[in-house]
Amino acid sequence: MHRLQDIESAFARRGGEQYAGEPVTQLEHALQTAALAEADGADDELVTACLLHDLGHLLRDLGATPTLRGLDDRHQYAALPLLQGLFGERVLGGIRLHVDAKRYLCATRPGYVAALSPDSQRSLALQGGVYSAAQAAGFIAQTGAESAVRLRLWDDAAKVAGAATPPLSHFLARARRCALS
Ligand SMILES: [Fe+2]
Ligand SMILES: [Fe+2]
């Protein structure tokens, strides 16, 4: 369980940093995403994926707003080495697929692209752009893709300045409940 402490330390060290282009910190964004999932009745694994979906941002430092420099930070993969073996595939898959879920939603949901924040629209192009119909069908056929889409919709809504949420300790307790060891 010491890796849960590593996660807590990462939030303590860098959770106060601004989420690029949004009016929330990294910690606020993580807590709001998890709280929206919880309010919708998501189980421990999906709530944990929500809490940790952007942990990769906290484990690497690419400076402020990398999309402005044409960089795809590939943050959906950065936390996986830390989380492998600690959580099962339902947690890892939600994290790994949350960027591709955006590409899927852009292809399948009218008005979704236009509603994305400017930073999210910039990163979309860097992440490969909107899926074709065939790519979207291939994406959603994968195990865990439906959950990643749910995560993505909570993620998009989790950028509200000053929104009240339960504390990190509440969600770490849910993470502990679904940890493998
Ligand atoms: Fe993300
Ligand atoms: Fe996010």
PDB file of C-alpha atoms and ligand atoms in Angstrom:
ATOM      1  CA  MET A   1       0.000   0.000   0.000  1.00  0.00           C
ATOM      2  CA  HIS A   2       3.015   2.307   0.040  1.00  0.00           C
ATOM      3  CA  ARG A   3       2.158   3.267  -3.529  1.00  0.00           C
ATOM      4  CA  LEU A   4      -1.114   4.752  -2.267  1.00  0.00           C
ATOM      5  CA  GLN A   5       1.099   6.940  -0.110  1.00  0.00           C
ATOM      6  CA  ASP A   6       3.094   7.865  -3.241  1.00  0.00           C
ATOM      7  CA  ILE A   7      -0.163   8.950  -4.839  1.00  0.00           C
ATOM      8  CA  GLU A   8      -1.102  10.995  -1.776  1.00  0.00           C
ATOM      9  CA  SER A   9       2.379  12.591  -1.814  1.00  0.00           C
ATOM     10  CA  ALA A  10       2.062  13.481  -5.504  1.00  0.00           C
ATOM     11  CA  PHE A  11      -1.194  15.320  -4.759  1.00  0.00           C
ATOM     12  CA  ALA A  12       0.369  16.973  -1.696  1.00  0.00           C
ATOM     13  CA  ARG A  13       3.408  18.103  -3.689  1.00  0.00           C
ATOM     14  CA  ARG A  14       1.782  19.256  -6.893  1.00  0.00           C
ATOM     15  CA  GLY A  15      -1.996  19.138  -6.478  1.00  0.00           C
ATOM     16  CA  GLY A  16      -2.063  22.891  -5.903  1.00  0.00           C
ATOM     17  CA  GLU A  17      -0.775  23.592  -9.399  1.00  0.00           C
ATOM     18  CA  GLN A  18      -3.190  25.159 -11.839  1.00  0.00           C
ATOM     19  CA  TYR A  19      -4.815  22.810 -14.323  1.00  0.00           C
ATOM     20  CA  ALA A  20      -3.596  24.218 -17.668  1.00  0.00           C
ATOM     21  CA  GLY A  21      -6.161  26.573 -19.150  1.00  0.00           C
ATOM     22  CA  GLU A  22      -8.846  25.854 -16.500  1.00  0.00           C
ATOM     23  CA  PRO A  23      -9.990  27.720 -13.348  1.00  0.00           C
ATOM     24  CA  VAL A  24      -9.168  24.798 -11.008  1.00  0.00           C
ATOM     25  CA  THR A  25      -6.067  23.188  -9.518  1.00  0.00           C
ATOM     26  CA  GLN A  26      -4.964  19.646 -10.357  1.00  0.00           C
ATOM     27  CA  LEU A  27      -6.315  18.418  -7.010  1.00  0.00           C
ATOM     28  CA  GLU A  28      -9.641  20.221  -7.415  1.00  0.00           C
ATOM     29  CA  HIS A  29     -10.022  18.711 -10.890  1.00  0.00           C
ATOM     30  CA  ALA A  30      -9.295  15.197  -9.598  1.00  0.00           C
ATOM     31  CA  LEU A  31     -11.698  15.579  -6.653  1.00  0.00           C
ATOM     32  CA  GLN A  32     -14.456  17.070  -8.787  1.00  0.00           C
ATOM     33  CA  THR A  33     -14.171  14.269 -11.360  1.00  0.00           C
ATOM     34  CA  ALA A  34     -14.353  11.624  -8.615  1.00  0.00           C
ATOM     35  CA  ALA A  35     -17.211  13.435  -6.835  1.00  0.00           C
ATOM     36  CA  LEU A  36     -19.304  13.606 -10.026  1.00  0.00           C
ATOM     37  CA  ALA A  37     -18.737   9.870 -10.561  1.00  0.00           C
ATOM     38  CA  GLU A  38     -19.693   9.170  -6.967  1.00  0.00           C
ATOM     39  CA  ALA A  39     -22.854  11.269  -7.270  1.00  0.00           C
ATOM     40  CA  ASP A  40     -23.793   9.197 -10.341  1.00  0.00           C
ATOM     41  CA  GLY A  41     -23.379   5.982  -8.343  1.00  0.00           C
ATOM     42  CA  ALA A  42     -20.094   4.765  -9.872  1.00  0.00           C
ATOM     43  CA  ASP A  43     -18.354   1.894  -8.040  1.00  0.00           C
ATOM     44  CA  ASP A  44     -14.989   2.068  -6.241  1.00  0.00           C
ATOM     45  CA  GLU A  45     -12.944   1.199  -9.325  1.00  0.00           C
ATOM     46  CA  LEU A  46     -14.536   3.784 -11.582  1.00  0.00           C
ATOM     47  CA  VAL A  47     -14.415   6.471  -8.884  1.00  0.00           C
ATOM     48  CA  THR A  48     -10.726   5.628  -8.384  1.00  0.00           C
ATOM     49  CA  ALA A  49     -10.038   5.853 -12.123  1.00  0.00           C
ATOM     50  CA  CYS A  50     -11.701   9.278 -12.040  1.00  0.00           C
ATOM     51  CA  LEU A  51      -9.575  10.421  -9.111  1.00  0.00           C
ATOM     52  CA  LEU A  52      -6.367   9.273 -10.800  1.00  0.00           C
ATOM     53  CA  HIS A  53      -7.120   9.893 -14.489  1.00  0.00           C
ATOM     54  CA  ASP A  54      -4.757  12.880 -14.705  1.00  0.00           C
ATOM     55  CA  LEU A  55      -2.194  11.684 -12.152  1.00  0.00           C
ATOM     56  CA  GLY A  56       0.279  11.577 -15.045  1.00  0.00           C
ATOM     57  CA  HIS A  57       0.278  15.389 -15.039  1.00  0.00           C
ATOM     58  CA  LEU A  58       1.643  15.300 -11.482  1.00  0.00           C
ATOM     59  CA  LEU A  59       4.376  12.759 -12.167  1.00  0.00           C
ATOM     60  CA  ARG A  60       6.013  14.686 -14.976  1.00  0.00           C
ATOM     61  CA  ASP A  61       6.789  18.319 -15.528  1.00  0.00           C
ATOM     62  CA  LEU A  62       6.377  19.642 -19.043  1.00  0.00           C
ATOM     63  CA  GLY A  63       5.967  23.242 -17.892  1.00  0.00           C
ATOM     64  CA  ALA A  64       2.876  25.395 -18.288  1.00  0.00           C
ATOM     65  CA  THR A  65       0.294  24.650 -21.017  1.00  0.00           C
ATOM     66  CA  PRO A  66       2.375  22.278 -23.195  1.00  0.00           C
ATOM     67  CA  THR A  67      -0.304  22.378 -25.925  1.00  0.00           C
ATOM     68  CA  LEU A  68       0.744  25.954 -26.684  1.00  0.00           C
ATOM     69  CA  ARG A  69       4.157  24.540 -27.612  1.00  0.00           C
ATOM     70  CA  GLY A  70       2.644  21.831 -29.785  1.00  0.00           C
ATOM     71  CA  LEU A  71       3.296  19.050 -27.256  1.00  0.00           C
ATOM     72  CA  ASP A  72       1.033  16.075 -26.587  1.00  0.00           C
ATOM     73  CA  ASP A  73       2.003  15.212 -23.020  1.00  0.00           C
ATOM     74  CA  ARG A  74       0.618  11.626 -23.293  1.00  0.00           C
ATOM     75  CA  HIS A  75      -0.343  11.969 -19.634  1.00  0.00           C
ATOM     76  CA  GLN A  76      -2.839   9.075 -19.896  1.00  0.00           C
ATOM     77  CA  TYR A  77       0.133   6.685 -19.910  1.00  0.00           C
ATOM     78  CA  ALA A  78       2.488   8.421 -17.467  1.00  0.00           C
ATOM     79  CA  ALA A  79       0.915   7.089 -14.271  1.00  0.00           C
ATOM     80  CA  LEU A  80       0.402   3.508 -15.445  1.00  0.00           C
ATOM     81  CA  PRO A  81       3.807   2.161 -14.297  1.00  0.00           C
ATOM     82  CA  LEU A  82       3.048   3.404 -10.762  1.00  0.00           C
ATOM     83  CA  LEU A  83      -0.483   1.982 -10.791  1.00  0.00           C
ATOM     84  CA  GLN A  84       0.137  -1.415 -12.409  1.00  0.00           C
ATOM     85  CA  GLY A  85      -0.195  -4.159  -9.849  1.00  0.00           C
ATOM     86  CA  LEU A  86      -1.878  -1.772  -7.412  1.00  0.00           C
ATOM     87  CA  PHE A  87      -5.193  -1.640  -9.278  1.00  0.00           C
ATOM     88  CA  GLY A  88      -6.955  -3.889 -11.761  1.00  0.00           C
ATOM     89  CA  GLU A  89      -7.692  -3.299 -15.412  1.00  0.00           C
ATOM     90  CA  ARG A  90     -10.960  -1.443 -14.762  1.00  0.00           C
ATOM     91  CA  VAL A  91      -9.030   1.331 -13.027  1.00  0.00           C
ATOM     92  CA  LEU A  92      -6.073   1.295 -15.429  1.00  0.00           C
ATOM     93  CA  GLY A  93      -8.269   1.105 -18.542  1.00  0.00           C
ATOM     94  CA  GLY A  94     -10.319   4.131 -17.536  1.00  0.00           C
ATOM     95  CA  ILE A  95      -7.151   6.160 -17.155  1.00  0.00           C
ATOM     96  CA  ARG A  96      -5.486   4.842 -20.309  1.00  0.00           C
ATOM     97  CA  LEU A  97      -8.562   5.381 -22.509  1.00  0.00           C
ATOM     98  CA  HIS A  98      -9.781   8.756 -21.241  1.00  0.00           C
ATOM     99  CA  VAL A  99      -8.029  10.732 -23.968  1.00  0.00           C
ATOM    100  CA  ASP A 100      -9.246   8.434 -26.739  1.00  0.00           C
ATOM    101  CA  ALA A 101     -12.735   8.753 -25.209  1.00  0.00           C
ATOM    102  CA  LYS A 102     -12.599  12.440 -26.062  1.00  0.00           C
ATOM    103  CA  ARG A 103     -11.763  11.594 -29.684  1.00  0.00           C
ATOM    104  CA  TYR A 104     -14.733   9.184 -29.637  1.00  0.00           C
ATOM    105  CA  LEU A 105     -17.161  11.723 -28.144  1.00  0.00           C
ATOM    106  CA  CYS A 106     -16.081  14.340 -30.688  1.00  0.00           C
ATOM    107  CA  ALA A 107     -16.968  11.897 -33.463  1.00  0.00           C
ATOM    108  CA  THR A 108     -20.290  10.721 -32.058  1.00  0.00           C
ATOM    109  CA  ARG A 109     -21.871  13.496 -29.991  1.00  0.00           C
ATOM    110  CA  PRO A 110     -23.138  16.604 -31.771  1.00  0.00           C
ATOM    111  CA  GLY A 111     -21.848  19.819 -30.214  1.00  0.00           C
ATOM    112  CA  TYR A 112     -19.203  18.054 -28.122  1.00  0.00           C
ATOM    113  CA  VAL A 113     -16.166  19.527 -29.903  1.00  0.00           C
ATOM    114  CA  ALA A 114     -17.564  23.047 -29.798  1.00  0.00           C
ATOM    115  CA  ALA A 115     -18.147  22.757 -26.038  1.00  0.00           C
ATOM    116  CA  LEU A 116     -14.530  21.788 -25.268  1.00  0.00           C
ATOM    117  CA  SER A 117     -12.315  24.386 -23.629  1.00  0.00           C
ATOM    118  CA  PRO A 118      -9.705  26.062 -25.862  1.00  0.00           C
ATOM    119  CA  ASP A 119      -6.913  24.013 -24.246  1.00  0.00           C
ATOM    120  CA  SER A 120      -8.852  20.786 -24.740  1.00  0.00           C
ATOM    121  CA  GLN A 121      -9.466  21.667 -28.399  1.00  0.00           C
ATOM    122  CA  ARG A 122      -5.734  22.332 -28.887  1.00  0.00           C
ATOM    123  CA  SER A 123      -4.788  19.046 -27.248  1.00  0.00           C
ATOM    124  CA  LEU A 124      -7.387  17.170 -29.339  1.00  0.00           C
ATOM    125  CA  ALA A 125      -5.462  17.948 -32.515  1.00  0.00           C
ATOM    126  CA  LEU A 126      -2.172  16.900 -30.877  1.00  0.00           C
ATOM    127  CA  GLN A 127      -3.766  13.673 -29.597  1.00  0.00           C
ATOM    128  CA  GLY A 128      -4.718  12.592 -33.126  1.00  0.00           C
ATOM    129  CA  GLY A 129      -7.943  14.534 -33.723  1.00  0.00           C
ATOM    130  CA  VAL A 130     -11.547  13.423 -34.071  1.00  0.00           C
ATOM    131  CA  TYR A 131     -12.050   9.715 -34.797  1.00  0.00           C
ATOM    132  CA  SER A 132     -13.440   8.594 -38.132  1.00  0.00           C
ATOM    133  CA  ALA A 133     -16.635   6.508 -37.938  1.00  0.00           C
ATOM    134  CA  ALA A 134     -14.564   3.319 -38.253  1.00  0.00           C
ATOM    135  CA  GLN A 135     -12.117   4.415 -35.537  1.00  0.00           C
ATOM    136  CA  ALA A 136     -15.020   5.333 -33.242  1.00  0.00           C
ATOM    137  CA  ALA A 137     -16.594   1.905 -33.735  1.00  0.00           C
ATOM    138  CA  GLY A 138     -13.248   0.227 -33.038  1.00  0.00           C
ATOM    139  CA  PHE A 139     -12.752   2.303 -29.894  1.00  0.00           C
ATOM    140  CA  ILE A 140     -16.117   1.623 -28.305  1.00  0.00           C
ATOM    141  CA  ALA A 141     -15.842  -2.126 -28.969  1.00  0.00           C
ATOM    142  CA  GLN A 142     -12.874  -2.317 -26.560  1.00  0.00           C
ATOM    143  CA  THR A 143     -13.342  -3.617 -23.028  1.00  0.00           C
ATOM    144  CA  GLY A 144     -13.635  -0.654 -20.688  1.00  0.00           C
ATOM    145  CA  ALA A 145     -14.373   1.919 -23.377  1.00  0.00           C
ATOM    146  CA  GLU A 146     -17.918   2.641 -22.123  1.00  0.00           C
ATOM    147  CA  SER A 147     -16.547   3.358 -18.647  1.00  0.00           C
ATOM    148  CA  ALA A 148     -13.865   5.605 -20.126  1.00  0.00           C
ATOM    149  CA  VAL A 149     -16.572   7.590 -21.912  1.00  0.00           C
ATOM    150  CA  ARG A 150     -18.475   8.031 -18.632  1.00  0.00           C
ATOM    151  CA  LEU A 151     -15.218   9.113 -16.968  1.00  0.00           C
ATOM    152  CA  ARG A 152     -14.593  11.582 -19.773  1.00  0.00           C
ATOM    153  CA  LEU A 153     -17.977  13.262 -19.351  1.00  0.00           C
ATOM    154  CA  TRP A 154     -17.382  13.733 -15.597  1.00  0.00           C
ATOM    155  CA  ASP A 155     -13.854  14.932 -16.433  1.00  0.00           C
ATOM    156  CA  ASP A 156     -15.233  17.608 -18.770  1.00  0.00           C
ATOM    157  CA  ALA A 157     -17.630  18.848 -16.077  1.00  0.00           C
ATOM    158  CA  ALA A 158     -14.948  18.908 -13.350  1.00  0.00           C
ATOM    159  CA  LYS A 159     -13.545  22.346 -14.041  1.00  0.00           C
ATOM    160  CA  VAL A 160     -15.761  24.511 -11.837  1.00  0.00           C
ATOM    161  CA  ALA A 161     -13.996  27.134  -9.718  1.00  0.00           C
ATOM    162  CA  GLY A 162     -14.726  26.682  -6.025  1.00  0.00           C
ATOM    163  CA  ALA A 163     -16.985  23.612  -6.318  1.00  0.00           C
ATOM    164  CA  ALA A 164     -17.370  21.751  -3.004  1.00  0.00           C
ATOM    165  CA  THR A 165     -16.229  18.105  -2.917  1.00  0.00           C
ATOM    166  CA  PRO A 166     -15.381  15.476  -0.310  1.00  0.00           C
ATOM    167  CA  PRO A 167     -11.662  15.570   0.663  1.00  0.00           C
ATOM    168  CA  LEU A 168      -8.875  13.503  -0.897  1.00  0.00           C
ATOM    169  CA  SER A 169      -8.899  11.155   2.118  1.00  0.00           C
ATOM    170  CA  HIS A 170     -12.475  10.109   1.271  1.00  0.00           C
ATOM    171  CA  PHE A 171     -11.512   9.042  -2.252  1.00  0.00           C
ATOM    172  CA  LEU A 172      -8.231   7.426  -1.144  1.00  0.00           C
ATOM    173  CA  ALA A 173     -10.318   5.254   1.176  1.00  0.00           C
ATOM    174  CA  ARG A 174     -12.404   4.147  -1.831  1.00  0.00           C
ATOM    175  CA  ALA A 175      -9.164   3.516  -3.770  1.00  0.00           C
ATOM    176  CA  ARG A 176      -7.847   1.391  -0.901  1.00  0.00           C
ATOM    177  CA  ARG A 177     -11.020  -0.703  -0.991  1.00  0.00           C
ATOM    178  CA  CYS A 178     -10.430  -1.710  -4.610  1.00  0.00           C
ATOM    179  CA  ALA A 179      -6.622  -2.002  -4.458  1.00  0.00           C
ATOM    180  CA  LEU A 180      -5.268  -5.439  -5.328  1.00  0.00           C
ATOM    181  CA  SER A 181      -2.781  -5.724  -2.504  1.00  0.00           C
TER     182      SER A 181
HETATM  183 FE    FE B   1      -6.621  13.997 -18.935  1.00  0.00          FE
HETATM  184 FE    FE B   2      -8.994  15.524 -16.626  1.00  0.00          FE
END
